[in-house]
PDB file of C-alpha atoms in Angstrom:
ATOM      1  CA  MET N   1     105.769 123.154-148.289  1.00  0.00           C
ATOM      2  CA  SER N   2     106.468 126.204-146.136  1.00  0.00           C
ATOM      3  CA  PHE N   3     109.782 126.599-144.301  1.00  0.00           C
ATOM      4  CA  ASN N   4     111.902 129.103-142.362  1.00  0.00           C
ATOM      5  CA  ALA N   5     115.676 128.539-142.595  1.00  0.00           C
ATOM      6  CA  THR N   6     118.432 130.719-141.116  1.00  0.00           C
ATOM      7  CA  LEU N   7     122.205 130.545-140.788  1.00  0.00           C
ATOM      8  CA  ASP N   8     124.006 130.712-137.474  1.00  0.00           C
ATOM      9  CA  LYS N   9     127.205 132.717-137.031  1.00  0.00           C
ATOM     10  CA  ALA N  10     129.476 129.697-137.502  1.00  0.00           C
ATOM     11  CA  ALA N  11     127.805 128.853-140.815  1.00  0.00           C
ATOM     12  CA  ILE N  12     128.137 132.424-142.042  1.00  0.00           C
ATOM     13  CA  ASN N  13     131.827 132.433-141.127  1.00  0.00           C
ATOM     14  CA  HIS N  14     132.327 129.206-143.058  1.00  0.00           C
ATOM     15  CA  LEU N  15     130.432 130.289-146.154  1.00  0.00           C
ATOM     16  CA  SER N  16     132.096 133.701-146.262  1.00  0.00           C
ATOM     17  CA  LYS N  17     135.412 131.947-146.943  1.00  0.00           C
ATOM     18  CA  GLU N  18     134.130 130.352-150.138  1.00  0.00           C
ATOM     19  CA  GLY N  19     134.399 131.867-153.598  1.00  0.00           C
ATOM     20  CA  GLN N  20     137.103 134.286-154.664  1.00  0.00           C
ATOM     21  CA  TYR N  21     136.875 136.543-151.601  1.00  0.00           C
ATOM     22  CA  ASP N  22     138.405 135.899-148.177  1.00  0.00           C
ATOM     23  CA  TYR N  23     136.041 138.018-146.099  1.00  0.00           C
ATOM     24  CA  ALA N  24     136.907 136.460-142.766  1.00  0.00           C
ATOM     25  CA  GLY N  25     140.636 136.854-143.419  1.00  0.00           C
ATOM     26  CA  GLU N  26     140.250 140.544-144.139  1.00  0.00           C
ATOM     27  CA  LEU N  27     138.137 141.200-141.060  1.00  0.00           C
ATOM     28  CA  LYS N  28     140.647 139.435-138.782  1.00  0.00           C
ATOM     29  CA  LYS N  29     143.121 142.226-139.564  1.00  0.00           C
ATOM     30  CA  TYR N  30     140.990 144.667-137.596  1.00  0.00           C
ATOM     31  CA  ALA N  31     140.199 144.488-133.894  1.00  0.00           C
ATOM     32  CA  ASP N  32     137.465 147.073-134.428  1.00  0.00           C
ATOM     33  CA  TRP N  33     135.384 146.543-137.582  1.00  0.00           C
ATOM     34  CA  SER N  34     134.393 150.198-137.591  1.00  0.00           C
ATOM     35  CA  THR N  35     137.986 151.057-138.553  1.00  0.00           C
ATOM     36  CA  ALA N  36     137.994 148.684-141.526  1.00  0.00           C
ATOM     37  CA  PRO N  37     138.064 150.188-145.041  1.00  0.00           C
ATOM     38  CA  ASN N  38     134.762 150.977-146.705  1.00  0.00           C
ATOM     39  CA  PHE N  39     134.816 147.862-148.869  1.00  0.00           C
ATOM     40  CA  ILE N  40     134.434 145.670-145.772  1.00  0.00           C
ATOM     41  CA  SER N  41     130.967 145.855-144.275  1.00  0.00           C
ATOM     42  CA  LYS N  42     130.604 146.623-140.582  1.00  0.00           C
ATOM     43  CA  LEU N  43     127.481 144.478-140.619  1.00  0.00           C
ATOM     44  CA  VAL N  44     129.016 141.121-141.484  1.00  0.00           C
ATOM     45  CA  CYS N  45     127.808 138.412-139.079  1.00  0.00           C
ATOM     46  CA  SER N  46     126.214 140.994-136.791  1.00  0.00           C
ATOM     47  CA  PRO N  47     122.606 140.853-135.597  1.00  0.00           C
ATOM     48  CA  PRO N  48     120.089 142.813-137.688  1.00  0.00           C
ATOM     49  CA  GLU N  49     119.290 146.320-136.565  1.00  0.00           C
ATOM     50  CA  GLU N  50     116.123 148.347-136.968  1.00  0.00           C
ATOM     51  CA  PRO N  51     115.706 149.294-140.641  1.00  0.00           C
ATOM     52  CA  ASN N  52     116.480 152.858-141.653  1.00  0.00           C
ATOM     53  CA  ILE N  53     115.157 152.161-145.157  1.00  0.00           C
ATOM     54  CA  ALA N  54     111.704 150.566-145.061  1.00  0.00           C
ATOM     55  CA  PHE N  55     108.801 150.603-147.498  1.00  0.00           C
ATOM     56  CA  GLU N  56     106.266 148.411-149.232  1.00  0.00           C
ATOM     57  CA  ARG N  57     104.517 148.723-152.577  1.00  0.00           C
ATOM     58  CA  VAL N  58     102.726 146.713-155.224  1.00  0.00           C
ATOM     59  CA  VAL N  59     104.802 146.101-158.342  1.00  0.00           C
ATOM     60  CA  ASN N  60     103.028 145.524-161.642  1.00  0.00           C
ATOM     61  CA  ALA N  61     104.981 142.413-162.630  1.00  0.00           C
ATOM     62  CA  PRO N  62     105.027 138.709-161.602  1.00  0.00           C
ATOM     63  CA  MET N  63     107.097 137.769-158.562  1.00  0.00           C
ATOM     64  CA  ASP N  64     109.731 135.699-160.396  1.00  0.00           C
ATOM     65  CA  PHE N  65     110.168 138.461-162.959  1.00  0.00           C
ATOM     66  CA  VAL N  66     110.645 141.064-160.213  1.00  0.00           C
ATOM     67  CA  LEU N  67     113.237 138.962-158.367  1.00  0.00           C
ATOM     68  CA  THR N  68     115.165 138.257-161.572  1.00  0.00           C
ATOM     69  CA  ASN N  69     115.199 141.798-162.917  1.00  0.00           C
ATOM     70  CA  PHE N  70     115.429 144.001-159.814  1.00  0.00           C
ATOM     71  CA  VAL N  71     119.221 143.822-159.832  1.00  0.00           C
ATOM     72  CA  THR N  72     121.824 141.967-161.893  1.00  0.00           C
ATOM     73  CA  ASN N  73     123.613 139.341-159.793  1.00  0.00           C
ATOM     74  CA  GLU N  74     126.699 137.176-160.204  1.00  0.00           C
ATOM     75  CA  GLU N  75     126.702 134.000-158.114  1.00  0.00           C
ATOM     76  CA  ILE N  76     129.974 133.577-156.225  1.00  0.00           C
ATOM     77  CA  ALA N  77     128.912 130.593-154.116  1.00  0.00           C
ATOM     78  CA  SER N  78     125.754 128.495-154.400  1.00  0.00           C
ATOM     79  CA  GLY N  79     123.449 128.017-151.445  1.00  0.00           C
ATOM     80  CA  ASP N  80     121.341 125.185-150.075  1.00  0.00           C
ATOM     81  CA  ALA N  81     119.300 123.839-152.990  1.00  0.00           C
ATOM     82  CA  ALA N  82     116.567 122.658-150.608  1.00  0.00           C
ATOM     83  CA  THR N  83     115.833 126.306-149.693  1.00  0.00           C
ATOM     84  CA  SER N  84     116.022 127.708-153.228  1.00  0.00           C
ATOM     85  CA  LYS N  85     112.702 129.120-154.396  1.00  0.00           C
ATOM     86  CA  HIS N  86     114.404 131.318-157.028  1.00  0.00           C
ATOM     87  CA  GLU N  87     117.814 131.288-158.728  1.00  0.00           C
ATOM     88  CA  PHE N  88     118.959 134.208-156.528  1.00  0.00           C
ATOM     89  CA  VAL N  89     117.339 133.103-153.265  1.00  0.00           C
ATOM     90  CA  ALA N  90     118.957 130.212-151.365  1.00  0.00           C
ATOM     91  CA  LEU N  91     120.238 129.884-147.825  1.00  0.00           C
ATOM     92  CA  GLY N  92     123.996 130.526-147.723  1.00  0.00           C
ATOM     93  CA  GLN N  93     124.186 131.794-151.296  1.00  0.00           C
ATOM     94  CA  VAL N  94     126.823 134.470-151.990  1.00  0.00           C
ATOM     95  CA  LEU N  95     125.992 137.028-154.676  1.00  0.00           C
ATOM     96  CA  LYS N  96     127.753 140.044-156.146  1.00  0.00           C
ATOM     97  CA  THR N  97     125.381 142.714-157.437  1.00  0.00           C
ATOM     98  CA  GLN N  98     125.786 145.115-160.339  1.00  0.00           C
ATOM     99  CA  ASP N  99     126.719 147.770-157.745  1.00  0.00           C
ATOM    100  CA  GLY N 100     129.803 145.830-156.641  1.00  0.00           C
ATOM    101  CA  VAL N 101     128.169 144.708-153.391  1.00  0.00           C
ATOM    102  CA  VAL N 102     128.751 141.166-152.104  1.00  0.00           C
ATOM    103  CA  GLU N 103     125.828 139.729-150.126  1.00  0.00           C
ATOM    104  CA  ILE N 104     125.365 136.519-148.132  1.00  0.00           C
ATOM    105  CA  THR N 105     121.826 135.163-147.849  1.00  0.00           C
ATOM    106  CA  THR N 106     121.481 134.490-144.127  1.00  0.00           C
ATOM    107  CA  GLY N 107     117.851 133.387-144.088  1.00  0.00           C
ATOM    108  CA  VAL N 108     115.062 132.224-146.393  1.00  0.00           C
ATOM    109  CA  GLU N 109     111.396 131.971-145.431  1.00  0.00           C
ATOM    110  CA  TRP N 110     108.749 130.552-147.783  1.00  0.00           C
ATOM    111  CA  ASP N 111     105.024 130.562-147.034  1.00  0.00           C
ATOM    112  CA  GLU N 112     103.292 128.137-149.387  1.00  0.00           C
ATOM    113  CA  LYS N 113      99.782 129.325-148.508  1.00  0.00           C
ATOM    114  CA  GLU N 114     100.522 133.028-148.905  1.00  0.00           C
ATOM    115  CA  LYS N 115     102.941 132.511-151.821  1.00  0.00           C
ATOM    116  CA  SER N 116     105.426 134.803-150.098  1.00  0.00           C
ATOM    117  CA  LEU N 117     109.216 134.567-150.135  1.00  0.00           C
ATOM    118  CA  LYS N 118     111.408 136.399-147.637  1.00  0.00           C
ATOM    119  CA  ARG N 119     115.183 136.703-148.081  1.00  0.00           C
ATOM    120  CA  MET N 120     117.450 137.925-145.267  1.00  0.00           C
ATOM    121  CA  PHE N 121     120.971 139.076-146.138  1.00  0.00           C
ATOM    122  CA  ARG N 122     124.181 140.833-145.014  1.00  0.00           C
ATOM    123  CA  THR N 123     126.859 142.542-147.049  1.00  0.00           C
ATOM    124  CA  THR N 124     130.476 141.448-146.697  1.00  0.00           C
ATOM    125  CA  GLU N 125     132.247 143.599-149.257  1.00  0.00           C
ATOM    126  CA  ILE N 126     131.572 146.891-151.042  1.00  0.00           C
ATOM    127  CA  ASP N 127     133.566 147.884-154.126  1.00  0.00           C
ATOM    128  CA  SER N 128     134.194 151.420-155.340  1.00  0.00           C
ATOM    129  CA  PRO N 129     132.354 153.642-156.234  1.00  0.00           C
ATOM    130  CA  THR N 130     129.533 152.262-154.055  1.00  0.00           C
ATOM    131  CA  SER N 131     131.958 152.162-151.122  1.00  0.00           C
ATOM    132  CA  LEU N 132     132.121 155.961-151.312  1.00  0.00           C
ATOM    133  CA  CYS N 133     128.445 156.052-150.323  1.00  0.00           C
ATOM    134  CA  ILE N 134     127.906 153.187-147.863  1.00  0.00           C
ATOM    135  CA  TYR N 135     129.864 150.917-145.544  1.00  0.00           C
ATOM    136  CA  GLY N 136     127.328 148.142-145.979  1.00  0.00           C
ATOM    137  CA  TYR N 137     123.853 147.017-145.050  1.00  0.00           C
ATOM    138  CA  GLY N 138     121.774 144.148-143.743  1.00  0.00           C
ATOM    139  CA  GLY N 139     118.091 143.374-143.808  1.00  0.00           C
ATOM    140  CA  TRP N 140     115.373 141.573-145.697  1.00  0.00           C
ATOM    141  CA  VAL N 141     113.122 141.678-148.740  1.00  0.00           C
ATOM    142  CA  LYS N 142     109.749 139.931-148.795  1.00  0.00           C
ATOM    143  CA  THR N 143     107.849 139.351-152.027  1.00  0.00           C
ATOM    144  CA  THR N 144     104.295 138.024-152.239  1.00  0.00           C
ATOM    145  CA  ASP N 145     102.605 136.763-155.390  1.00  0.00           C
ATOM    146  CA  LEU N 146      99.285 138.617-155.592  1.00  0.00           C
ATOM    147  CA  GLY N 147      98.252 137.047-158.884  1.00  0.00           C
ATOM    148  CA  ASP N 148      97.259 138.948-162.042  1.00  0.00           C
ATOM    149  CA  ASP N 149     100.933 139.803-162.683  1.00  0.00           C
ATOM    150  CA  LYS N 150     101.237 141.789-159.460  1.00  0.00           C
ATOM    151  CA  THR N 151     103.751 141.416-156.611  1.00  0.00           C
ATOM    152  CA  LYS N 152     103.778 142.908-153.135  1.00  0.00           C
ATOM    153  CA  TRP N 153     107.314 144.105-152.303  1.00  0.00           C
ATOM    154  CA  GLU N 154     108.266 144.699-148.657  1.00  0.00           C
ATOM    155  CA  HIS N 155     111.737 146.067-147.934  1.00  0.00           C
ATOM    156  CA  GLY N 156     113.513 146.558-144.606  1.00  0.00           C
ATOM    157  CA  VAL N 157     117.247 147.369-144.559  1.00  0.00           C
ATOM    158  CA  ASN N 158     119.662 148.935-142.097  1.00  0.00           C
ATOM    159  CA  GLN N 159     122.231 150.779-144.180  1.00  0.00           C
ATOM    160  CA  HIS N 160     125.441 152.332-142.856  1.00  0.00           C
ATOM    161  CA  ALA N 161     126.098 155.450-144.922  1.00  0.00           C
ATOM    162  CA  THR N 162     129.508 157.117-145.183  1.00  0.00           C
ATOM    163  CA  LEU N 163     130.126 160.838-144.847  1.00  0.00           C
ATOM    164  CA  ALA N 164     132.598 160.933-147.720  1.00  0.00           C
ATOM    165  CA  HIS N 165     130.842 160.275-150.959  1.00  0.00           C
ATOM    166  CA  PRO N 166     130.311 162.247-154.188  1.00  0.00           C
ATOM    167  CA  LEU N 167     127.032 163.785-152.987  1.00  0.00           C
ATOM    168  CA  CYS N 168     128.397 165.256-149.778  1.00  0.00           C
ATOM    169  CA  CYS N 169     128.880 168.614-151.488  1.00  0.00           C
ATOM    170  CA  CYS N 170     125.086 168.995-151.667  1.00  0.00           C
ATOM    171  CA  CYS N 171     124.564 167.802-148.075  1.00  0.00           C
ATOM    172  CA  CYS N 172     122.957 164.535-149.175  1.00  0.00           C
ATOM    173  CA  CYS N 173     125.102 162.812-146.575  1.00  0.00           C
ATOM    174  CA  LEU N 174     122.496 163.973-144.061  1.00  0.00           C
ATOM    175  CA  CYS N 175     119.699 162.087-145.859  1.00  0.00           C
ATOM    176  CA  TRP N 176     121.555 159.398-147.786  1.00  0.00           C
ATOM    177  CA  ASN N 177     119.220 156.670-146.562  1.00  0.00           C
ATOM    178  CA  LYS N 178     116.254 158.530-148.075  1.00  0.00           C
ATOM    179  CA  VAL N 179     118.205 158.881-151.310  1.00  0.00           C
ATOM    180  CA  GLY N 180     118.941 155.139-151.208  1.00  0.00           C
ATOM    181  CA  GLY N 181     115.236 154.393-150.792  1.00  0.00           C
ATOM    182  CA  LEU N 182     114.463 156.597-153.799  1.00  0.00           C
ATOM    183  CA  PHE N 183     116.911 154.611-155.942  1.00  0.00           C
ATOM    184  CA  LEU N 184     115.227 151.355-154.892  1.00  0.00           C
ATOM    185  CA  HIS N 185     111.850 152.686-156.003  1.00  0.00           C
ATOM    186  CA  MET N 186     113.385 153.780-159.315  1.00  0.00           C
ATOM    187  CA  ARG N 187     114.645 150.238-159.911  1.00  0.00           C
ATOM    188  CA  LEU N 188     111.212 148.798-159.237  1.00  0.00           C
ATOM    189  CA  ASN N 189     109.778 151.349-161.682  1.00  0.00           C
ATOM    190  CA  ASP N 190     112.262 150.096-164.283  1.00  0.00           C
ATOM    191  CA  VAL N 191     111.153 146.495-163.639  1.00  0.00           C
ATOM    192  CA  GLU N 192     107.543 147.500-164.282  1.00  0.00           C
ATOM    193  CA  LYS N 193     108.489 149.240-167.532  1.00  0.00           C
ATOM    194  CA  LYS N 194     110.477 146.220-168.711  1.00  0.00           C
ATOM    195  CA  PHE N 195     107.608 143.853-167.991  1.00  0.00           C
ATOM    196  CA  ALA N 196     105.088 146.140-169.706  1.00  0.00           C
ATOM    197  CA  ALA N 197     107.307 146.259-172.809  1.00  0.00           C
ATOM    198  CA  ALA N 198     107.800 142.478-172.977  1.00  0.00           C
ATOM    199  CA  PRO N 199     105.801 140.520-175.592  1.00  0.00           C
ATOM    200  CA  THR N 200     102.695 138.843-174.201  1.00  0.00           C
ATOM    201  CA  GLY N 201     103.388 135.208-173.343  1.00  0.00           C
ATOM    202  CA  ALA N 202     107.148 135.574-173.882  1.00  0.00           C
ATOM    203  CA  THR N 203     109.648 133.995-171.509  1.00  0.00           C
ATOM    204  CA  MET N 204     110.812 136.706-169.111  1.00  0.00           C
ATOM    205  CA  GLU N 205     114.580 136.759-168.831  1.00  0.00           C
ATOM    206  CA  ARG N 206     117.019 139.381-167.671  1.00  0.00           C
ATOM    207  CA  GLU N 207     118.820 141.217-170.453  1.00  0.00           C
TER     208      GLU N 207
END
């Protein structure tokens, strides 16, 4: 059955207090979020903006495999089981990625006919060294099962880059969003390589 579920601001505020992080408590210390330290996202609970990183491509791997292996996640707080179409996609779920980024899933949309899954999210905390590059981001990822071990990946994210990160010496601060998009493509390339190297018929699990 298809569905489209989203969180309102009150629900996000409530869920952001769960787990080991007190996001709301930290943000209350600052009247202006733009003055908060890098590890606190300026995007928390704010409306989505126009993406400054956007692309789509076909990935040569099944949809579940792509979602599982694109990035390593640690679950901080579970989401609504009724909206879970994958272990890392559930409304209200709080995840911490391998990059030290904490994300809240603010929306989940599943289209049964098209076999497409869209996840909307916002960051609430950025650890170092990632915090040297970005303040945070918000956006969505849509995956569609094309069959024949192929997945359509659509990505739209508004990322707030910092001007004080390790690449500033080579002026990458002026095109950090393009650099970020390049890294995303590299990760999808790695997913394809991992799937191609997996034994035929084997259970696909993240290493």
